[in-house]
PDB file of C-alpha atoms and ligand atoms in Angstrom:
ATOM      1  CA  LEU A   1      55.850  66.871 -53.154  1.00  0.00           C
ATOM      2  CA  PRO A   2      57.598  65.725 -51.096  1.00  0.00           C
ATOM      3  CA  GLU A   3      54.876  63.773 -49.308  1.00  0.00           C
ATOM      4  CA  LEU A   4      55.029  60.938 -46.751  1.00  0.00           C
ATOM      5  CA  PRO A   5      56.763  58.340 -48.991  1.00  0.00           C
ATOM      6  CA  GLU A   6      59.570  60.719 -49.950  1.00  0.00           C
ATOM      7  CA  VAL A   7      60.178  61.806 -46.333  1.00  0.00           C
ATOM      8  CA  GLU A   8      60.016  58.176 -45.147  1.00  0.00           C
ATOM      9  CA  THR A   9      62.664  57.259 -47.757  1.00  0.00           C
ATOM     10  CA  LEU A  10      64.827  60.049 -46.373  1.00  0.00           C
ATOM     11  CA  ARG A  11      64.214  58.874 -42.793  1.00  0.00           C
ATOM     12  CA  ARG A  12      65.193  55.284 -43.562  1.00  0.00           C
ATOM     13  CA  ASP A  13      68.390  56.297 -45.345  1.00  0.00           C
ATOM     14  CA  LEU A  14      69.458  58.636 -42.538  1.00  0.00           C
ATOM     15  CA  ALA A  15      68.620  56.059 -39.845  1.00  0.00           C
ATOM     16  CA  GLU A  16      70.583  53.394 -41.691  1.00  0.00           C
ATOM     17  CA  ARG A  17      73.643  55.473 -42.413  1.00  0.00           C
ATOM     18  CA  CYS A  18      73.968  58.367 -39.972  1.00  0.00           C
ATOM     19  CA  LEU A  19      73.085  57.221 -36.427  1.00  0.00           C
ATOM     20  CA  GLY A  20      76.008  57.807 -34.085  1.00  0.00           C
ATOM     21  CA  TRP A  21      77.385  60.700 -36.118  1.00  0.00           C
ATOM     22  CA  THR A  22      78.352  63.774 -34.060  1.00  0.00           C
ATOM     23  CA  LEU A  23      77.352  67.184 -35.384  1.00  0.00           C
ATOM     24  CA  GLU A  24      80.421  69.420 -35.268  1.00  0.00           C
ATOM     25  CA  ARG A  25      78.954  72.504 -36.870  1.00  0.00           C
ATOM     26  CA  LEU A  26      75.634  73.677 -38.283  1.00  0.00           C
ATOM     27  CA  ALA A  27      76.134  76.540 -40.744  1.00  0.00           C
ATOM     28  CA  LEU A  28      72.970  78.401 -41.731  1.00  0.00           C
ATOM     29  CA  SER A  29      72.882  80.866 -44.591  1.00  0.00           C
ATOM     30  CA  GLY A  30      69.252  81.062 -45.702  1.00  0.00           C
ATOM     31  CA  ARG A  31      67.367  83.678 -43.697  1.00  0.00           C
ATOM     32  CA  ARG A  32      64.034  81.958 -44.270  1.00  0.00           C
ATOM     33  CA  THR A  33      65.272  78.465 -43.411  1.00  0.00           C
ATOM     34  CA  VAL A  34      65.095  79.167 -39.657  1.00  0.00           C
ATOM     35  CA  ARG A  35      62.163  81.487 -39.086  1.00  0.00           C
ATOM     36  CA  ARG A  36      60.312  80.260 -36.009  1.00  0.00           C
ATOM     37  CA  HIS A  37      62.984  81.279 -33.540  1.00  0.00           C
ATOM     38  CA  PRO A  38      66.369  83.013 -33.426  1.00  0.00           C
ATOM     39  CA  VAL A  39      69.015  81.172 -35.455  1.00  0.00           C
ATOM     40  CA  GLU A  40      71.191  80.934 -32.301  1.00  0.00           C
ATOM     41  CA  ALA A  41      68.615  78.584 -30.749  1.00  0.00           C
ATOM     42  CA  LEU A  42      69.915  75.856 -33.057  1.00  0.00           C
ATOM     43  CA  ALA A  43      73.549  76.199 -31.987  1.00  0.00           C
ATOM     44  CA  GLY A  44      72.900  73.977 -28.965  1.00  0.00           C
ATOM     45  CA  VAL A  45      72.614  70.971 -31.247  1.00  0.00           C
ATOM     46  CA  GLU A  46      76.289  71.291 -32.170  1.00  0.00           C
ATOM     47  CA  GLY A  47      78.430  68.761 -30.359  1.00  0.00           C
ATOM     48  CA  GLN A  48      75.557  66.298 -30.002  1.00  0.00           C
ATOM     49  CA  GLU A  49      75.295  62.819 -31.461  1.00  0.00           C
ATOM     50  CA  LEU A  50      72.427  61.809 -33.776  1.00  0.00           C
ATOM     51  CA  VAL A  51      70.599  59.123 -31.792  1.00  0.00           C
ATOM     52  CA  GLY A  52      67.289  58.725 -33.656  1.00  0.00           C
ATOM     53  CA  VAL A  53      65.422  59.663 -36.817  1.00  0.00           C
ATOM     54  CA  ASP A  54      61.614  59.698 -36.726  1.00  0.00           C
ATOM     55  CA  ARG A  55      58.884  61.045 -38.959  1.00  0.00           C
ATOM     56  CA  HIS A  56      55.336  62.237 -38.517  1.00  0.00           C
ATOM     57  CA  GLY A  57      53.506  62.976 -41.757  1.00  0.00           C
ATOM     58  CA  LYS A  58      55.811  65.142 -43.855  1.00  0.00           C
ATOM     59  CA  PHE A  59      57.957  66.224 -40.866  1.00  0.00           C
ATOM     60  CA  LEU A  60      61.343  64.603 -40.242  1.00  0.00           C
ATOM     61  CA  LEU A  61      62.428  64.519 -36.570  1.00  0.00           C
ATOM     62  CA  LEU A  62      66.130  64.336 -35.746  1.00  0.00           C
ATOM     63  CA  HIS A  63      66.795  63.282 -32.137  1.00  0.00           C
ATOM     64  CA  TRP A  64      70.097  64.277 -30.508  1.00  0.00           C
ATOM     65  CA  GLY A  65      71.989  62.772 -27.588  1.00  0.00           C
ATOM     66  CA  GLN A  66      71.148  65.493 -25.056  1.00  0.00           C
ATOM     67  CA  GLY A  67      67.423  65.324 -25.747  1.00  0.00           C
ATOM     68  CA  ASP A  68      66.958  67.983 -28.415  1.00  0.00           C
ATOM     69  CA  THR A  69      64.763  67.309 -31.452  1.00  0.00           C
ATOM     70  CA  LEU A  70      65.422  69.227 -34.657  1.00  0.00           C
ATOM     71  CA  VAL A  71      62.557  69.156 -37.148  1.00  0.00           C
ATOM     72  CA  VAL A  72      63.123  69.297 -40.899  1.00  0.00           C
ATOM     73  CA  HIS A  73      60.172  70.229 -43.120  1.00  0.00           C
ATOM     74  CA  LEU A  74      61.030  70.032 -46.821  1.00  0.00           C
ATOM     75  CA  ARG A  75      57.756  71.618 -48.025  1.00  0.00           C
ATOM     76  CA  MET A  76      57.765  72.187 -51.833  1.00  0.00           C
ATOM     77  CA  SER A  77      61.330  71.782 -52.963  1.00  0.00           C
ATOM     78  CA  GLY A  78      63.619  70.934 -50.033  1.00  0.00           C
ATOM     79  CA  GLN A  79      66.322  68.280 -50.325  1.00  0.00           C
ATOM     80  CA  LEU A  80      68.678  66.858 -47.715  1.00  0.00           C
ATOM     81  CA  LEU A  81      71.793  65.423 -49.351  1.00  0.00           C
ATOM     82  CA  ILE A  82      74.672  63.453 -47.807  1.00  0.00           C
ATOM     83  CA  ARG A  83      77.908  64.866 -49.205  1.00  0.00           C
ATOM     84  CA  PRO A  84      81.629  64.319 -48.558  1.00  0.00           C
ATOM     85  CA  PRO A  85      83.374  67.026 -46.499  1.00  0.00           C
ATOM     86  CA  ALA A  86      83.919  70.323 -48.311  1.00  0.00           C
ATOM     87  CA  ALA A  87      81.972  69.095 -51.369  1.00  0.00           C
ATOM     88  CA  PRO A  88      80.810  71.912 -53.654  1.00  0.00           C
ATOM     89  CA  GLN A  89      77.459  73.342 -52.626  1.00  0.00           C
ATOM     90  CA  ALA A  90      74.563  73.325 -55.069  1.00  0.00           C
ATOM     91  CA  PRO A  91      72.804  76.667 -55.626  1.00  0.00           C
ATOM     92  CA  HIS A  92      70.188  77.339 -52.915  1.00  0.00           C
ATOM     93  CA  THR A  93      72.069  75.429 -50.189  1.00  0.00           C
ATOM     94  CA  HIS A  94      70.735  77.076 -47.026  1.00  0.00           C
ATOM     95  CA  ALA A  95      72.186  74.861 -44.292  1.00  0.00           C
ATOM     96  CA  VAL A  96      75.266  72.661 -43.998  1.00  0.00           C
ATOM     97  CA  PHE A  97      75.536  70.082 -41.202  1.00  0.00           C
ATOM     98  CA  ALA A  98      79.185  69.067 -40.733  1.00  0.00           C
ATOM     99  CA  PHE A  99      79.619  65.748 -38.909  1.00  0.00           C
ATOM    100  CA  ALA A 100      82.488  63.871 -37.326  1.00  0.00           C
ATOM    101  CA  THR A 101      81.974  60.275 -38.427  1.00  0.00           C
ATOM    102  CA  PRO A 102      83.913  57.025 -38.062  1.00  0.00           C
ATOM    103  CA  GLY A 103      85.078  57.460 -41.672  1.00  0.00           C
ATOM    104  CA  GLY A 104      86.518  60.958 -41.059  1.00  0.00           C
ATOM    105  CA  GLY A 105      83.667  63.353 -41.799  1.00  0.00           C
ATOM    106  CA  GLN A 106      80.472  63.839 -43.773  1.00  0.00           C
ATOM    107  CA  GLU A 107      78.097  66.684 -44.458  1.00  0.00           C
ATOM    108  CA  TRP A 108      74.392  67.112 -45.014  1.00  0.00           C
ATOM    109  CA  HIS A 109      73.373  69.877 -47.386  1.00  0.00           C
ATOM    110  CA  PHE A 110      69.875  71.308 -47.039  1.00  0.00           C
ATOM    111  CA  VAL A 111      69.020  72.623 -50.514  1.00  0.00           C
ATOM    112  CA  ASP A 112      65.762  74.488 -51.112  1.00  0.00           C
ATOM    113  CA  PRO A 113      65.272  76.619 -54.259  1.00  0.00           C
ATOM    114  CA  ARG A 114      61.795  77.828 -53.294  1.00  0.00           C
ATOM    115  CA  THR A 115      62.670  78.454 -49.614  1.00  0.00           C
ATOM    116  CA  PHE A 116      59.346  77.212 -48.228  1.00  0.00           C
ATOM    117  CA  GLY A 117      61.193  74.508 -46.278  1.00  0.00           C
ATOM    118  CA  GLU A 118      62.366  75.081 -42.730  1.00  0.00           C
ATOM    119  CA  LEU A 119      64.324  73.799 -39.758  1.00  0.00           C
ATOM    120  CA  PHE A 120      63.153  74.269 -36.195  1.00  0.00           C
ATOM    121  CA  LEU A 121      63.948  73.003 -32.740  1.00  0.00           C
ATOM    122  CA  LEU A 122      61.042  71.359 -30.945  1.00  0.00           C
ATOM    123  CA  GLY A 123      60.096  73.343 -27.850  1.00  0.00           C
ATOM    124  CA  ALA A 124      62.461  76.269 -28.477  1.00  0.00           C
ATOM    125  CA  PRO A 125      61.030  79.712 -27.627  1.00  0.00           C
ATOM    126  CA  GLY A 126      59.968  81.983 -30.502  1.00  0.00           C
ATOM    127  CA  PRO A 127      61.391  85.441 -31.297  1.00  0.00           C
ATOM    128  CA  GLY A 128      59.451  87.012 -28.416  1.00  0.00           C
ATOM    129  CA  GLY A 129      60.326  84.204 -25.994  1.00  0.00           C
ATOM    130  CA  GLU A 130      56.931  82.529 -26.453  1.00  0.00           C
ATOM    131  CA  ARG A 131      56.599  78.775 -26.510  1.00  0.00           C
ATOM    132  CA  ALA A 132      54.332  76.612 -28.669  1.00  0.00           C
ATOM    133  CA  ALA A 133      50.873  75.878 -27.308  1.00  0.00           C
ATOM    134  CA  ASP A 134      49.649  72.484 -26.110  1.00  0.00           C
ATOM    135  CA  GLY A 135      50.948  69.600 -28.155  1.00  0.00           C
ATOM    136  CA  GLY A 136      53.867  71.652 -29.425  1.00  0.00           C
ATOM    137  CA  GLU A 137      54.676  72.614 -33.001  1.00  0.00           C
ATOM    138  CA  LEU A 138      53.409  69.293 -34.362  1.00  0.00           C
ATOM    139  CA  GLY A 139      50.294  69.123 -32.166  1.00  0.00           C
ATOM    140  CA  HIS A 140      47.970  70.044 -35.028  1.00  0.00           C
ATOM    141  CA  LEU A 141      48.832  66.914 -37.022  1.00  0.00           C
ATOM    142  CA  GLY A 142      46.425  64.005 -37.367  1.00  0.00           C
ATOM    143  CA  PRO A 143      47.551  60.361 -37.228  1.00  0.00           C
ATOM    144  CA  ASP A 144      50.355  59.416 -39.603  1.00  0.00           C
ATOM    145  CA  GLY A 145      49.186  58.013 -42.938  1.00  0.00           C
ATOM    146  CA  LEU A 146      50.949  54.666 -42.485  1.00  0.00           C
ATOM    147  CA  ALA A 147      49.308  54.127 -39.097  1.00  0.00           C
ATOM    148  CA  VAL A 148      45.853  55.745 -39.347  1.00  0.00           C
ATOM    149  CA  THR A 149      42.948  53.392 -38.541  1.00  0.00           C
ATOM    150  CA  ALA A 150      39.497  53.128 -40.132  1.00  0.00           C
ATOM    151  CA  GLN A 151      38.033  54.191 -36.794  1.00  0.00           C
ATOM    152  CA  GLN A 152      40.120  57.389 -36.825  1.00  0.00           C
ATOM    153  CA  MET A 153      39.136  58.068 -40.437  1.00  0.00           C
ATOM    154  CA  THR A 154      35.460  57.510 -39.615  1.00  0.00           C
ATOM    155  CA  ARG A 155      35.655  60.067 -36.809  1.00  0.00           C
ATOM    156  CA  ALA A 156      37.568  62.593 -38.910  1.00  0.00           C
ATOM    157  CA  LEU A 157      35.202  62.402 -41.900  1.00  0.00           C
ATOM    158  CA  ALA A 158      31.895  62.282 -39.984  1.00  0.00           C
ATOM    159  CA  GLY A 159      29.635  65.195 -40.830  1.00  0.00           C
ATOM    160  CA  ARG A 160      32.143  66.822 -43.180  1.00  0.00           C
ATOM    161  CA  ARG A 161      30.702  68.267 -46.388  1.00  0.00           C
ATOM    162  CA  ALA A 162      34.087  69.032 -47.938  1.00  0.00           C
ATOM    163  CA  PRO A 163      35.182  66.865 -50.865  1.00  0.00           C
ATOM    164  CA  LEU A 164      37.083  63.703 -49.964  1.00  0.00           C
ATOM    165  CA  LYS A 165      40.356  64.869 -51.526  1.00  0.00           C
ATOM    166  CA  SER A 166      40.319  68.104 -49.492  1.00  0.00           C
ATOM    167  CA  LEU A 167      40.238  66.085 -46.281  1.00  0.00           C
ATOM    168  CA  LEU A 168      42.870  63.585 -47.427  1.00  0.00           C
ATOM    169  CA  VAL A 169      45.343  66.436 -47.984  1.00  0.00           C
ATOM    170  CA  ASP A 170      44.347  68.170 -44.710  1.00  0.00           C
ATOM    171  CA  GLN A 171      47.237  67.372 -42.358  1.00  0.00           C
ATOM    172  CA  ARG A 172      44.911  67.703 -39.341  1.00  0.00           C
ATOM    173  CA  VAL A 173      42.840  64.749 -40.622  1.00  0.00           C
ATOM    174  CA  VAL A 174      45.691  62.447 -41.644  1.00  0.00           C
ATOM    175  CA  ALA A 175      49.341  63.476 -41.843  1.00  0.00           C
ATOM    176  CA  GLY A 176      51.554  62.906 -44.866  1.00  0.00           C
ATOM    177  CA  ILE A 177      49.261  62.899 -47.917  1.00  0.00           C
ATOM    178  CA  GLY A 178      49.457  65.599 -50.610  1.00  0.00           C
ATOM    179  CA  ASN A 179      48.129  66.214 -54.090  1.00  0.00           C
ATOM    180  CA  ILE A 180      49.711  63.218 -55.850  1.00  0.00           C
ATOM    181  CA  TYR A 181      49.003  60.442 -53.377  1.00  0.00           C
ATOM    182  CA  ALA A 182      45.460  61.701 -52.666  1.00  0.00           C
ATOM    183  CA  ASP A 183      44.523  61.063 -56.322  1.00  0.00           C
ATOM    184  CA  GLU A 184      46.216  57.660 -56.330  1.00  0.00           C
ATOM    185  CA  ILE A 185      44.508  56.697 -53.041  1.00  0.00           C
ATOM    186  CA  CYS A 186      41.046  57.719 -54.338  1.00  0.00           C
ATOM    187  CA  PHE A 187      41.594  55.607 -57.457  1.00  0.00           C
ATOM    188  CA  GLU A 188      42.746  52.612 -55.400  1.00  0.00           C
ATOM    189  CA  ALA A 189      39.666  52.998 -53.165  1.00  0.00           C
ATOM    190  CA  LYS A 190      37.374  53.428 -56.237  1.00  0.00           C
ATOM    191  CA  LEU A 191      36.009  56.666 -54.739  1.00  0.00           C
ATOM    192  CA  ARG A 192      35.666  60.002 -56.510  1.00  0.00           C
ATOM    193  CA  PRO A 193      37.927  62.670 -55.002  1.00  0.00           C
ATOM    194  CA  ASP A 194      35.139  65.259 -55.314  1.00  0.00           C
ATOM    195  CA  ARG A 195      32.410  63.356 -53.462  1.00  0.00           C
ATOM    196  CA  PRO A 196      31.361  64.685 -50.033  1.00  0.00           C
ATOM    197  CA  ALA A 197      33.623  63.096 -47.433  1.00  0.00           C
ATOM    198  CA  GLY A 198      30.996  62.791 -44.727  1.00  0.00           C
ATOM    199  CA  ARG A 199      28.701  60.483 -46.698  1.00  0.00           C
ATOM    200  CA  LEU A 200      30.969  57.455 -46.985  1.00  0.00           C
ATOM    201  CA  ARG A 201      29.507  54.176 -45.722  1.00  0.00           C
ATOM    202  CA  PRO A 202      31.563  52.136 -43.206  1.00  0.00           C
ATOM    203  CA  ALA A 203      32.708  49.699 -45.913  1.00  0.00           C
ATOM    204  CA  GLN A 204      33.897  52.629 -48.032  1.00  0.00           C
ATOM    205  CA  VAL A 205      35.855  54.161 -45.142  1.00  0.00           C
ATOM    206  CA  ALA A 206      37.477  50.764 -44.569  1.00  0.00           C
ATOM    207  CA  ARG A 207      38.379  50.570 -48.288  1.00  0.00           C
ATOM    208  CA  LEU A 208      39.744  54.121 -48.171  1.00  0.00           C
ATOM    209  CA  THR A 209      41.930  53.336 -45.142  1.00  0.00           C
ATOM    210  CA  ASP A 210      43.276  50.183 -46.823  1.00  0.00           C
ATOM    211  CA  ALA A 211      44.013  52.259 -49.943  1.00  0.00           C
ATOM    212  CA  ILE A 212      45.913  54.880 -47.899  1.00  0.00           C
ATOM    213  CA  HIS A 213      48.144  52.166 -46.453  1.00  0.00           C
ATOM    214  CA  ALA A 214      48.584  50.280 -49.750  1.00  0.00           C
ATOM    215  CA  ILE A 215      49.508  53.314 -51.849  1.00  0.00           C
ATOM    216  CA  LEU A 216      51.842  54.855 -49.261  1.00  0.00           C
ATOM    217  CA  ARG A 217      53.614  51.531 -48.617  1.00  0.00           C
ATOM    218  CA  ALA A 218      54.069  50.840 -52.331  1.00  0.00           C
ATOM    219  CA  ALA A 219      55.446  54.344 -52.832  1.00  0.00           C
ATOM    220  CA  VAL A 220      57.907  53.923 -49.943  1.00  0.00           C
ATOM    221  CA  LEU A 221      59.116  50.638 -51.498  1.00  0.00           C
ATOM    222  CA  ALA A 222      59.700  52.484 -54.787  1.00  0.00           C
ATOM    223  CA  ARG A 223      61.578  55.241 -52.895  1.00  0.00           C
ATOM    224  CA  GLY A 224      58.988  57.925 -53.650  1.00  0.00           C
ATOM    225  CA  SER A 225      57.937  59.839 -56.749  1.00  0.00           C
ATOM    226  CA  SER A 226      60.017  62.290 -58.770  1.00  0.00           C
ATOM    227  CA  LEU A 227      58.044  64.363 -61.269  1.00  0.00           C
ATOM    228  CA  ALA A 228      59.261  65.850 -64.536  1.00  0.00           C
ATOM    229  CA  ASP A 229      61.069  68.646 -62.639  1.00  0.00           C
ATOM    230  CA  GLU A 230      63.030  65.923 -60.767  1.00  0.00           C
ATOM    231  CA  GLN A 231      62.912  68.183 -57.726  1.00  0.00           C
ATOM    232  CA  TYR A 232      62.565  65.247 -55.354  1.00  0.00           C
ATOM    233  CA  ARG A 233      65.922  63.537 -54.805  1.00  0.00           C
ATOM    234  CA  ASP A 234      67.064  61.107 -52.129  1.00  0.00           C
ATOM    235  CA  VAL A 235      70.121  61.642 -49.886  1.00  0.00           C
ATOM    236  CA  ASP A 236      72.417  60.593 -52.748  1.00  0.00           C
ATOM    237  CA  GLY A 237      70.693  62.816 -55.297  1.00  0.00           C
ATOM    238  CA  ARG A 238      68.847  59.959 -56.986  1.00  0.00           C
ATOM    239  CA  VAL A 239      65.238  60.166 -58.211  1.00  0.00           C
ATOM    240  CA  GLY A 240      62.420  57.899 -56.970  1.00  0.00           C
ATOM    241  CA  ARG A 241      60.599  55.319 -59.091  1.00  0.00           C
ATOM    242  CA  TYR A 242      56.964  55.494 -57.996  1.00  0.00           C
ATOM    243  CA  GLN A 243      56.044  58.019 -60.714  1.00  0.00           C
ATOM    244  CA  LEU A 244      56.243  55.032 -63.092  1.00  0.00           C
ATOM    245  CA  ALA A 245      53.450  53.364 -61.101  1.00  0.00           C
ATOM    246  CA  HIS A 246      51.068  56.344 -60.972  1.00  0.00           C
ATOM    247  CA  ARG A 247      47.708  55.233 -62.346  1.00  0.00           C
ATOM    248  CA  VAL A 248      45.800  58.536 -62.535  1.00  0.00           C
ATOM    249  CA  TYR A 249      47.937  61.459 -61.322  1.00  0.00           C
ATOM    250  CA  ALA A 250      48.937  63.716 -64.269  1.00  0.00           C
ATOM    251  CA  ARG A 251      47.624  61.086 -66.735  1.00  0.00           C
ATOM    252  CA  ALA A 252      44.682  62.974 -68.271  1.00  0.00           C
ATOM    253  CA  GLY A 253      43.588  61.369 -71.560  1.00  0.00           C
ATOM    254  CA  MET A 254      45.583  58.198 -70.988  1.00  0.00           C
ATOM    255  CA  PRO A 255      43.641  54.943 -70.552  1.00  0.00           C
ATOM    256  CA  CYS A 256      42.505  53.896 -67.079  1.00  0.00           C
ATOM    257  CA  PRO A 257      44.609  50.831 -66.175  1.00  0.00           C
ATOM    258  CA  ASP A 258      41.456  49.024 -65.000  1.00  0.00           C
ATOM    259  CA  CYS A 259      38.794  49.833 -67.641  1.00  0.00           C
ATOM    260  CA  GLY A 260      40.553  51.654 -70.488  1.00  0.00           C
ATOM    261  CA  ARG A 261      38.390  54.791 -70.357  1.00  0.00           C
ATOM    262  CA  PRO A 262      40.499  57.979 -70.637  1.00  0.00           C
ATOM    263  CA  ILE A 263      41.501  59.495 -67.289  1.00  0.00           C
ATOM    264  CA  ASP A 264      39.771  62.802 -66.558  1.00  0.00           C
ATOM    265  CA  ARG A 265      41.295  65.939 -65.111  1.00  0.00           C
ATOM    266  CA  VAL A 266      38.832  68.074 -63.134  1.00  0.00           C
ATOM    267  CA  PRO A 267      39.514  71.485 -61.562  1.00  0.00           C
ATOM    268  CA  PHE A 268      39.955  71.087 -57.835  1.00  0.00           C
ATOM    269  CA  GLY A 269      40.550  74.221 -55.806  1.00  0.00           C
ATOM    270  CA  ALA A 270      43.551  75.972 -57.311  1.00  0.00           C
ATOM    271  CA  ARG A 271      44.810  72.677 -58.749  1.00  0.00           C
ATOM    272  CA  SER A 272      43.384  69.532 -60.378  1.00  0.00           C
ATOM    273  CA  ALA A 273      42.163  66.096 -59.479  1.00  0.00           C
ATOM    274  CA  PHE A 274      42.709  63.118 -61.808  1.00  0.00           C
ATOM    275  CA  LEU A 275      40.183  60.284 -61.835  1.00  0.00           C
ATOM    276  CA  CYS A 276      38.423  57.582 -63.835  1.00  0.00           C
ATOM    277  CA  ARG A 277      34.720  58.429 -64.014  1.00  0.00           C
ATOM    278  CA  ARG A 278      33.815  54.787 -64.631  1.00  0.00           C
ATOM    279  CA  CYS A 279      35.856  53.109 -61.872  1.00  0.00           C
ATOM    280  CA  GLN A 280      35.410  55.760 -59.176  1.00  0.00           C
ATOM    281  CA  ARG A 281      32.013  56.518 -57.632  1.00  0.00           C
TER     282      ARG A 281
HETATM  283 ZN1   ZN B   1      38.533  53.022 -65.044  1.00  0.00          ZN
END
């Protein structure tokens, strides 16, 4: 977490409420928050108006009036909160965006206890003046999870011996899916997360693609998932609701919603996969 549905919730809220706001000042305090290029590279965004908010996979793209794009990657524990001017800062606030708005002023607080999250300017030179290779900083990403087609999935999985879940969470295959939604997608598609990805039949790839869309869309409608740590919060600090709809993730021993057999937890890399051994093949 956060995965595609949480970042899409953030994108929609920002696009609905913040377009047209002018960034007066960007104050950065976390040394790790900007690490791809010198902090000064971001100063050019000050004075510009927010004209668009996009997303690709788990990356949020903020477009500014003079053509700059600032990327926000929340990684494990990042939050972007809309706060009134001069509101108290939560611990681990690493960046404050101060805006001039029609209502007088607003701020965004980028809060990130684990400091894996980052901000970077698309196309800005790195510390040694180098620029990103072909395709830019986001060029490695596969198609976005909400838009990926069965044809693209067929190509990406062909010949791969890795387990299905490993490829679903590989951002080069499809962008936006992580540990939680991969398990939910495999359950929806009635496919075991540990089966070899390259051996799916065309009908199974079609079912998998439909499951990716269905699960991600349902999770966006429920404004994402917040786990027991409640680390994921929306721009107003509220938790999501999709955790209440999880059918297998973190539900070991609880009955499968389709057949009643207890959900299994199996070791998967450094983490786990949750599945129903009867419903998933
Ligand atoms: Zn079952």
